[in-house]
């Protein structure tokens, strides 16, 4: 049996990630709101469930590339966390940029595979988003707590209670809604 290439699927999901990144970053820069949830990880979660962890890992890596490029080209005050090419950034920035995103491509697949039902879809969306949150914030705390001039625990708690809860909710709902439709189209 000949193994099928997933290049087309990766390209489609990657292009959707780029569009989501451009639109969401533009929107959140225009609106004066204190939170800016990351939703670029949702295609990684969905592709991981549908096409498996190999495709998820590739898309997670590409998500890291998007983060690295955007934080290098259009730096924000927090860009040192995701790019070694801006002031205060270092090689540990690459760990924060890539490791959690690559893991997003793995954890939803195995969560869904373990449960293999509708609840598993909801939980997979939640786990994928939680993977990003835990590993990004954990790495920031471990690697960069000395760089931040204020209270790093307070900053991370603020992110966790605002952005992360919203991200997890959005990921959970969209994963459970989109995956069944894409699985039908795939057949």
JSON list of C-alpha atoms in Angstrom, two decimals:
[
{"chain": "A", "resi": 1, "resn": "UNK", "atom": "CA", "xyz": [0.00, 0.00, 0.00]},
{"chain": "A", "resi": 2, "resn": "UNK", "atom": "CA", "xyz": [1.38, 3.37, -1.03]},
{"chain": "A", "resi": 3, "resn": "UNK", "atom": "CA", "xyz": [1.67, 5.98, 1.70]},
{"chain": "A", "resi": 4, "resn": "UNK", "atom": "CA", "xyz": [-0.04, 9.26, 0.88]},
{"chain": "A", "resi": 5, "resn": "UNK", "atom": "CA", "xyz": [1.77, 12.58, 1.30]},
{"chain": "A", "resi": 6, "resn": "UNK", "atom": "CA", "xyz": [0.16, 15.18, 3.55]},
{"chain": "A", "resi": 7, "resn": "UNK", "atom": "CA", "xyz": [1.78, 18.17, 1.87]},
{"chain": "A", "resi": 8, "resn": "UNK", "atom": "CA", "xyz": [-1.51, 19.52, 0.53]},
{"chain": "A", "resi": 9, "resn": "UNK", "atom": "CA", "xyz": [-3.21, 19.25, 3.93]},
{"chain": "A", "resi": 10, "resn": "UNK", "atom": "CA", "xyz": [-0.25, 20.92, 5.64]},
{"chain": "A", "resi": 11, "resn": "UNK", "atom": "CA", "xyz": [-0.31, 23.73, 3.07]},
{"chain": "A", "resi": 12, "resn": "UNK", "atom": "CA", "xyz": [-4.04, 24.31, 3.55]},
{"chain": "A", "resi": 13, "resn": "UNK", "atom": "CA", "xyz": [-3.81, 24.36, 7.34]},
{"chain": "A", "resi": 14, "resn": "UNK", "atom": "CA", "xyz": [-0.66, 26.50, 7.28]},
{"chain": "A", "resi": 15, "resn": "UNK", "atom": "CA", "xyz": [-2.29, 29.05, 4.99]},
{"chain": "A", "resi": 16, "resn": "UNK", "atom": "CA", "xyz": [-5.26, 29.23, 7.35]},
{"chain": "A", "resi": 17, "resn": "UNK", "atom": "CA", "xyz": [-2.82, 29.79, 10.24]},
{"chain": "A", "resi": 18, "resn": "UNK", "atom": "CA", "xyz": [-1.17, 32.69, 8.39]},
{"chain": "A", "resi": 19, "resn": "UNK", "atom": "CA", "xyz": [-4.56, 34.27, 7.63]},
{"chain": "A", "resi": 20, "resn": "UNK", "atom": "CA", "xyz": [-5.70, 33.85, 11.24]},
{"chain": "A", "resi": 21, "resn": "UNK", "atom": "CA", "xyz": [-2.44, 35.35, 12.51]},
{"chain": "A", "resi": 22, "resn": "UNK", "atom": "CA", "xyz": [-2.58, 38.37, 10.20]},
{"chain": "A", "resi": 23, "resn": "UNK", "atom": "CA", "xyz": [-6.25, 39.08, 10.89]},
{"chain": "A", "resi": 24, "resn": "UNK", "atom": "CA", "xyz": [-6.11, 38.53, 14.64]},
{"chain": "A", "resi": 25, "resn": "UNK", "atom": "CA", "xyz": [-2.90, 40.50, 15.18]},
{"chain": "A", "resi": 26, "resn": "UNK", "atom": "CA", "xyz": [-4.27, 43.37, 13.10]},
{"chain": "A", "resi": 27, "resn": "UNK", "atom": "CA", "xyz": [-7.57, 43.33, 14.96]},
{"chain": "A", "resi": 28, "resn": "UNK", "atom": "CA", "xyz": [-6.01, 43.18, 18.42]},
{"chain": "A", "resi": 29, "resn": "UNK", "atom": "CA", "xyz": [-3.62, 46.03, 17.59]},
{"chain": "A", "resi": 30, "resn": "UNK", "atom": "CA", "xyz": [-6.51, 48.23, 16.46]},
{"chain": "A", "resi": 31, "resn": "UNK", "atom": "CA", "xyz": [-8.87, 47.53, 19.34]},
{"chain": "A", "resi": 32, "resn": "UNK", "atom": "CA", "xyz": [-7.99, 48.93, 22.75]},
{"chain": "A", "resi": 33, "resn": "UNK", "atom": "CA", "xyz": [-8.75, 45.73, 24.64]},
{"chain": "A", "resi": 34, "resn": "UNK", "atom": "CA", "xyz": [-6.48, 44.37, 27.37]},
{"chain": "A", "resi": 35, "resn": "UNK", "atom": "CA", "xyz": [-6.55, 40.76, 26.11]},
{"chain": "A", "resi": 36, "resn": "UNK", "atom": "CA", "xyz": [-5.39, 39.30, 22.83]},
{"chain": "A", "resi": 37, "resn": "UNK", "atom": "CA", "xyz": [-6.08, 35.57, 22.72]},
{"chain": "A", "resi": 38, "resn": "UNK", "atom": "CA", "xyz": [-3.97, 33.39, 20.45]},
{"chain": "A", "resi": 39, "resn": "UNK", "atom": "CA", "xyz": [-6.14, 31.41, 18.08]},
{"chain": "A", "resi": 40, "resn": "UNK", "atom": "CA", "xyz": [-3.47, 30.38, 15.56]},
{"chain": "A", "resi": 41, "resn": "UNK", "atom": "CA", "xyz": [-3.07, 27.08, 17.41]},
{"chain": "A", "resi": 42, "resn": "UNK", "atom": "CA", "xyz": [-6.60, 25.91, 16.54]},
{"chain": "A", "resi": 43, "resn": "UNK", "atom": "CA", "xyz": [-5.67, 24.63, 13.04]},
{"chain": "A", "resi": 44, "resn": "UNK", "atom": "CA", "xyz": [-2.75, 22.74, 14.63]},
{"chain": "A", "resi": 45, "resn": "UNK", "atom": "CA", "xyz": [-5.13, 21.06, 17.07]},
{"chain": "A", "resi": 46, "resn": "UNK", "atom": "CA", "xyz": [-7.65, 20.18, 14.37]},
{"chain": "A", "resi": 47, "resn": "UNK", "atom": "CA", "xyz": [-5.03, 18.87, 11.92]},
{"chain": "A", "resi": 48, "resn": "UNK", "atom": "CA", "xyz": [-3.43, 16.81, 14.67]},
{"chain": "A", "resi": 49, "resn": "UNK", "atom": "CA", "xyz": [-6.74, 15.08, 15.39]},
{"chain": "A", "resi": 50, "resn": "UNK", "atom": "CA", "xyz": [-7.62, 14.47, 11.75]},
{"chain": "A", "resi": 51, "resn": "UNK", "atom": "CA", "xyz": [-4.23, 13.69, 10.20]},
{"chain": "A", "resi": 52, "resn": "UNK", "atom": "CA", "xyz": [-2.18, 12.55, 13.17]},
{"chain": "A", "resi": 53, "resn": "UNK", "atom": "CA", "xyz": [0.74, 13.77, 15.23]},
{"chain": "A", "resi": 54, "resn": "UNK", "atom": "CA", "xyz": [3.24, 13.96, 12.34]},
{"chain": "A", "resi": 55, "resn": "UNK", "atom": "CA", "xyz": [1.16, 16.58, 10.55]},
{"chain": "A", "resi": 56, "resn": "UNK", "atom": "CA", "xyz": [0.46, 18.22, 13.92]},
{"chain": "A", "resi": 57, "resn": "UNK", "atom": "CA", "xyz": [4.19, 18.44, 14.70]},
{"chain": "A", "resi": 58, "resn": "UNK", "atom": "CA", "xyz": [4.95, 20.02, 11.32]},
{"chain": "A", "resi": 59, "resn": "UNK", "atom": "CA", "xyz": [2.16, 22.56, 11.77]},
{"chain": "A", "resi": 60, "resn": "UNK", "atom": "CA", "xyz": [3.26, 23.24, 15.36]},
{"chain": "A", "resi": 61, "resn": "UNK", "atom": "CA", "xyz": [6.77, 23.93, 14.08]},
{"chain": "A", "resi": 62, "resn": "UNK", "atom": "CA", "xyz": [5.32, 26.26, 11.42]},
{"chain": "A", "resi": 63, "resn": "UNK", "atom": "CA", "xyz": [3.31, 28.02, 14.14]},
{"chain": "A", "resi": 64, "resn": "UNK", "atom": "CA", "xyz": [6.59, 28.58, 15.96]},
{"chain": "A", "resi": 65, "resn": "UNK", "atom": "CA", "xyz": [8.04, 30.02, 12.74]},
{"chain": "A", "resi": 66, "resn": "UNK", "atom": "CA", "xyz": [5.12, 32.45, 12.48]},
{"chain": "A", "resi": 67, "resn": "UNK", "atom": "CA", "xyz": [5.74, 33.52, 16.08]},
{"chain": "A", "resi": 68, "resn": "UNK", "atom": "CA", "xyz": [9.49, 33.91, 15.58]},
{"chain": "A", "resi": 69, "resn": "UNK", "atom": "CA", "xyz": [9.11, 35.94, 12.40]},
{"chain": "A", "resi": 70, "resn": "UNK", "atom": "CA", "xyz": [6.36, 38.22, 13.71]},
{"chain": "A", "resi": 71, "resn": "UNK", "atom": "CA", "xyz": [8.19, 38.89, 16.99]},
{"chain": "A", "resi": 72, "resn": "UNK", "atom": "CA", "xyz": [11.41, 39.63, 15.11]},
{"chain": "A", "resi": 73, "resn": "UNK", "atom": "CA", "xyz": [9.94, 41.80, 12.36]},
{"chain": "A", "resi": 74, "resn": "UNK", "atom": "CA", "xyz": [7.35, 43.69, 14.45]},
{"chain": "A", "resi": 75, "resn": "UNK", "atom": "CA", "xyz": [8.73, 43.56, 17.98]},
{"chain": "A", "resi": 76, "resn": "UNK", "atom": "CA", "xyz": [6.49, 44.21, 20.95]},
{"chain": "A", "resi": 77, "resn": "UNK", "atom": "CA", "xyz": [7.65, 44.69, 24.56]},
{"chain": "A", "resi": 78, "resn": "UNK", "atom": "CA", "xyz": [7.33, 40.93, 25.09]},
{"chain": "A", "resi": 79, "resn": "UNK", "atom": "CA", "xyz": [9.02, 39.85, 21.83]},
{"chain": "A", "resi": 80, "resn": "UNK", "atom": "CA", "xyz": [12.24, 38.88, 23.62]},
{"chain": "A", "resi": 81, "resn": "UNK", "atom": "CA", "xyz": [10.34, 35.86, 24.93]},
{"chain": "A", "resi": 82, "resn": "UNK", "atom": "CA", "xyz": [9.87, 34.53, 21.39]},
{"chain": "A", "resi": 83, "resn": "UNK", "atom": "CA", "xyz": [12.84, 35.82, 19.40]},
{"chain": "A", "resi": 84, "resn": "UNK", "atom": "CA", "xyz": [16.56, 35.73, 20.12]},
{"chain": "A", "resi": 85, "resn": "UNK", "atom": "CA", "xyz": [17.00, 38.51, 17.56]},
{"chain": "A", "resi": 86, "resn": "UNK", "atom": "CA", "xyz": [15.55, 41.34, 19.69]},
{"chain": "A", "resi": 87, "resn": "UNK", "atom": "CA", "xyz": [16.99, 42.96, 22.85]},
{"chain": "A", "resi": 88, "resn": "UNK", "atom": "CA", "xyz": [16.96, 40.62, 25.90]},
{"chain": "A", "resi": 89, "resn": "UNK", "atom": "CA", "xyz": [16.11, 37.63, 23.72]},
{"chain": "A", "resi": 90, "resn": "UNK", "atom": "CA", "xyz": [18.43, 34.63, 23.66]},
{"chain": "A", "resi": 91, "resn": "UNK", "atom": "CA", "xyz": [18.51, 31.02, 22.50]},
{"chain": "A", "resi": 92, "resn": "UNK", "atom": "CA", "xyz": [16.03, 30.07, 25.24]},
{"chain": "A", "resi": 93, "resn": "UNK", "atom": "CA", "xyz": [13.52, 32.22, 23.36]},
{"chain": "A", "resi": 94, "resn": "UNK", "atom": "CA", "xyz": [13.59, 29.56, 20.65]},
{"chain": "A", "resi": 95, "resn": "UNK", "atom": "CA", "xyz": [12.62, 26.91, 23.20]},
{"chain": "A", "resi": 96, "resn": "UNK", "atom": "CA", "xyz": [9.58, 28.98, 24.17]},
{"chain": "A", "resi": 97, "resn": "UNK", "atom": "CA", "xyz": [8.77, 29.62, 20.52]},
{"chain": "A", "resi": 98, "resn": "UNK", "atom": "CA", "xyz": [8.98, 26.05, 19.24]},
{"chain": "A", "resi": 99, "resn": "UNK", "atom": "CA", "xyz": [8.63, 23.41, 21.98]},
{"chain": "A", "resi": 100, "resn": "UNK", "atom": "CA", "xyz": [5.08, 24.26, 23.17]},
{"chain": "A", "resi": 101, "resn": "UNK", "atom": "CA", "xyz": [3.84, 24.70, 19.60]},
{"chain": "A", "resi": 102, "resn": "UNK", "atom": "CA", "xyz": [5.27, 21.36, 18.50]},
{"chain": "A", "resi": 103, "resn": "UNK", "atom": "CA", "xyz": [3.62, 19.71, 21.52]},
{"chain": "A", "resi": 104, "resn": "UNK", "atom": "CA", "xyz": [0.27, 21.20, 20.44]},
{"chain": "A", "resi": 105, "resn": "UNK", "atom": "CA", "xyz": [0.59, 18.93, 17.42]},
{"chain": "A", "resi": 106, "resn": "UNK", "atom": "CA", "xyz": [0.81, 15.84, 19.64]},
{"chain": "A", "resi": 107, "resn": "UNK", "atom": "CA", "xyz": [-1.36, 16.15, 22.75]},
{"chain": "A", "resi": 108, "resn": "UNK", "atom": "CA", "xyz": [-4.78, 16.65, 21.07]},
{"chain": "A", "resi": 109, "resn": "UNK", "atom": "CA", "xyz": [-4.27, 13.59, 18.86]},
{"chain": "A", "resi": 110, "resn": "UNK", "atom": "CA", "xyz": [-3.56, 11.26, 21.77]},
{"chain": "A", "resi": 111, "resn": "UNK", "atom": "CA", "xyz": [-6.31, 12.78, 23.91]},
{"chain": "A", "resi": 112, "resn": "UNK", "atom": "CA", "xyz": [-8.85, 12.14, 21.16]},
{"chain": "A", "resi": 113, "resn": "UNK", "atom": "CA", "xyz": [-7.42, 8.72, 20.34]},
{"chain": "A", "resi": 114, "resn": "UNK", "atom": "CA", "xyz": [-7.71, 7.71, 24.00]},
{"chain": "A", "resi": 115, "resn": "UNK", "atom": "CA", "xyz": [-11.35, 8.80, 24.34]},
{"chain": "A", "resi": 116, "resn": "UNK", "atom": "CA", "xyz": [-12.47, 8.59, 20.68]},
{"chain": "A", "resi": 117, "resn": "UNK", "atom": "CA", "xyz": [-15.85, 10.24, 21.22]},
{"chain": "A", "resi": 118, "resn": "UNK", "atom": "CA", "xyz": [-17.54, 13.65, 21.30]},
{"chain": "A", "resi": 119, "resn": "UNK", "atom": "CA", "xyz": [-16.25, 14.37, 24.81]},
{"chain": "A", "resi": 120, "resn": "UNK", "atom": "CA", "xyz": [-12.78, 13.53, 23.48]},
{"chain": "A", "resi": 121, "resn": "UNK", "atom": "CA", "xyz": [-13.15, 16.24, 20.85]},
{"chain": "A", "resi": 122, "resn": "UNK", "atom": "CA", "xyz": [-14.01, 18.86, 23.46]},
{"chain": "A", "resi": 123, "resn": "UNK", "atom": "CA", "xyz": [-11.21, 17.67, 25.69]},
{"chain": "A", "resi": 124, "resn": "UNK", "atom": "CA", "xyz": [-8.72, 17.58, 22.79]},
{"chain": "A", "resi": 125, "resn": "UNK", "atom": "CA", "xyz": [-9.38, 21.23, 22.00]},
{"chain": "A", "resi": 126, "resn": "UNK", "atom": "CA", "xyz": [-8.97, 22.11, 25.65]},
{"chain": "A", "resi": 127, "resn": "UNK", "atom": "CA", "xyz": [-5.78, 20.02, 26.05]},
{"chain": "A", "resi": 128, "resn": "UNK", "atom": "CA", "xyz": [-4.21, 21.48, 22.90]},
{"chain": "A", "resi": 129, "resn": "UNK", "atom": "CA", "xyz": [-4.72, 25.01, 24.14]},
{"chain": "A", "resi": 130, "resn": "UNK", "atom": "CA", "xyz": [-3.69, 24.07, 27.68]},
{"chain": "A", "resi": 131, "resn": "UNK", "atom": "CA", "xyz": [-0.47, 22.55, 26.31]},
{"chain": "A", "resi": 132, "resn": "UNK", "atom": "CA", "xyz": [0.45, 25.88, 24.76]},
{"chain": "A", "resi": 133, "resn": "UNK", "atom": "CA", "xyz": [-0.45, 27.82, 27.91]},
{"chain": "A", "resi": 134, "resn": "UNK", "atom": "CA", "xyz": [1.35, 25.59, 30.40]},
{"chain": "A", "resi": 135, "resn": "UNK", "atom": "CA", "xyz": [4.54, 25.19, 28.40]},
{"chain": "A", "resi": 136, "resn": "UNK", "atom": "CA", "xyz": [4.82, 28.81, 27.21]},
{"chain": "A", "resi": 137, "resn": "UNK", "atom": "CA", "xyz": [4.08, 30.34, 30.62]},
{"chain": "A", "resi": 138, "resn": "UNK", "atom": "CA", "xyz": [6.16, 27.73, 32.42]},
{"chain": "A", "resi": 139, "resn": "UNK", "atom": "CA", "xyz": [9.15, 28.38, 30.17]},
{"chain": "A", "resi": 140, "resn": "UNK", "atom": "CA", "xyz": [8.74, 32.14, 30.56]},
{"chain": "A", "resi": 141, "resn": "UNK", "atom": "CA", "xyz": [8.79, 31.71, 34.32]},
{"chain": "A", "resi": 142, "resn": "UNK", "atom": "CA", "xyz": [11.83, 29.39, 34.21]},
{"chain": "A", "resi": 143, "resn": "UNK", "atom": "CA", "xyz": [13.92, 31.23, 31.65]},
{"chain": "A", "resi": 144, "resn": "UNK", "atom": "CA", "xyz": [12.97, 34.91, 31.88]},
{"chain": "A", "resi": 145, "resn": "UNK", "atom": "CA", "xyz": [11.64, 35.73, 35.33]},
{"chain": "A", "resi": 146, "resn": "UNK", "atom": "CA", "xyz": [14.74, 37.86, 35.98]},
{"chain": "A", "resi": 147, "resn": "UNK", "atom": "CA", "xyz": [14.27, 40.01, 32.87]},
{"chain": "A", "resi": 148, "resn": "UNK", "atom": "CA", "xyz": [10.82, 41.30, 33.72]},
{"chain": "A", "resi": 149, "resn": "UNK", "atom": "CA", "xyz": [11.17, 44.38, 35.94]},
{"chain": "A", "resi": 150, "resn": "UNK", "atom": "CA", "xyz": [7.95, 43.78, 37.85]},
{"chain": "A", "resi": 151, "resn": "UNK", "atom": "CA", "xyz": [6.28, 40.82, 39.49]},
{"chain": "A", "resi": 152, "resn": "UNK", "atom": "CA", "xyz": [6.52, 37.96, 36.99]},
{"chain": "A", "resi": 153, "resn": "UNK", "atom": "CA", "xyz": [4.08, 35.80, 38.95]},
{"chain": "A", "resi": 154, "resn": "UNK", "atom": "CA", "xyz": [1.45, 38.55, 38.81]},
{"chain": "A", "resi": 155, "resn": "UNK", "atom": "CA", "xyz": [2.02, 39.00, 35.07]},
{"chain": "A", "resi": 156, "resn": "UNK", "atom": "CA", "xyz": [1.70, 35.28, 34.34]},
{"chain": "A", "resi": 157, "resn": "UNK", "atom": "CA", "xyz": [-1.37, 34.96, 36.57]},
{"chain": "A", "resi": 158, "resn": "UNK", "atom": "CA", "xyz": [-2.99, 37.83, 34.66]},
{"chain": "A", "resi": 159, "resn": "UNK", "atom": "CA", "xyz": [-2.29, 36.15, 31.34]},
{"chain": "A", "resi": 160, "resn": "UNK", "atom": "CA", "xyz": [-3.55, 32.82, 32.64]},
{"chain": "A", "resi": 161, "resn": "UNK", "atom": "CA", "xyz": [-6.83, 34.22, 33.92]},
{"chain": "A", "resi": 162, "resn": "UNK", "atom": "CA", "xyz": [-7.64, 36.40, 30.90]},
{"chain": "A", "resi": 163, "resn": "UNK", "atom": "CA", "xyz": [-6.14, 35.23, 27.63]},
{"chain": "A", "resi": 164, "resn": "UNK", "atom": "CA", "xyz": [-5.71, 31.55, 28.44]},
{"chain": "A", "resi": 165, "resn": "UNK", "atom": "CA", "xyz": [-9.24, 30.89, 29.66]},
{"chain": "A", "resi": 166, "resn": "UNK", "atom": "CA", "xyz": [-10.64, 32.56, 26.55]},
{"chain": "A", "resi": 167, "resn": "UNK", "atom": "CA", "xyz": [-8.22, 30.64, 24.30]},
{"chain": "A", "resi": 168, "resn": "UNK", "atom": "CA", "xyz": [-9.15, 27.31, 25.89]},
{"chain": "A", "resi": 169, "resn": "UNK", "atom": "CA", "xyz": [-12.86, 28.02, 25.54]},
{"chain": "A", "resi": 170, "resn": "UNK", "atom": "CA", "xyz": [-12.54, 29.03, 21.88]},
{"chain": "A", "resi": 171, "resn": "UNK", "atom": "CA", "xyz": [-10.32, 26.00, 21.11]},
{"chain": "A", "resi": 172, "resn": "UNK", "atom": "CA", "xyz": [-12.69, 23.60, 22.83]},
{"chain": "A", "resi": 173, "resn": "UNK", "atom": "CA", "xyz": [-15.79, 24.84, 21.02]},
{"chain": "A", "resi": 174, "resn": "UNK", "atom": "CA", "xyz": [-14.22, 25.20, 17.56]},
{"chain": "A", "resi": 175, "resn": "UNK", "atom": "CA", "xyz": [-12.46, 21.83, 17.70]},
{"chain": "A", "resi": 176, "resn": "UNK", "atom": "CA", "xyz": [-15.67, 20.03, 18.63]},
{"chain": "A", "resi": 177, "resn": "UNK", "atom": "CA", "xyz": [-17.57, 21.89, 15.89]},
{"chain": "A", "resi": 178, "resn": "UNK", "atom": "CA", "xyz": [-15.05, 21.67, 13.03]},
{"chain": "A", "resi": 179, "resn": "UNK", "atom": "CA", "xyz": [-13.47, 18.21, 13.33]},
{"chain": "A", "resi": 180, "resn": "UNK", "atom": "CA", "xyz": [-16.67, 16.21, 12.63]},
{"chain": "A", "resi": 181, "resn": "UNK", "atom": "CA", "xyz": [-17.36, 18.32, 9.54]},
{"chain": "A", "resi": 182, "resn": "UNK", "atom": "CA", "xyz": [-13.82, 17.87, 8.20]},
{"chain": "A", "resi": 183, "resn": "UNK", "atom": "CA", "xyz": [-13.88, 14.14, 8.91]},
{"chain": "A", "resi": 184, "resn": "UNK", "atom": "CA", "xyz": [-17.09, 13.86, 6.83]},
{"chain": "A", "resi": 185, "resn": "UNK", "atom": "CA", "xyz": [-15.47, 15.80, 3.97]},
{"chain": "A", "resi": 186, "resn": "UNK", "atom": "CA", "xyz": [-12.37, 13.63, 4.19]},
{"chain": "A", "resi": 187, "resn": "UNK", "atom": "CA", "xyz": [-14.42, 10.45, 3.61]}
]
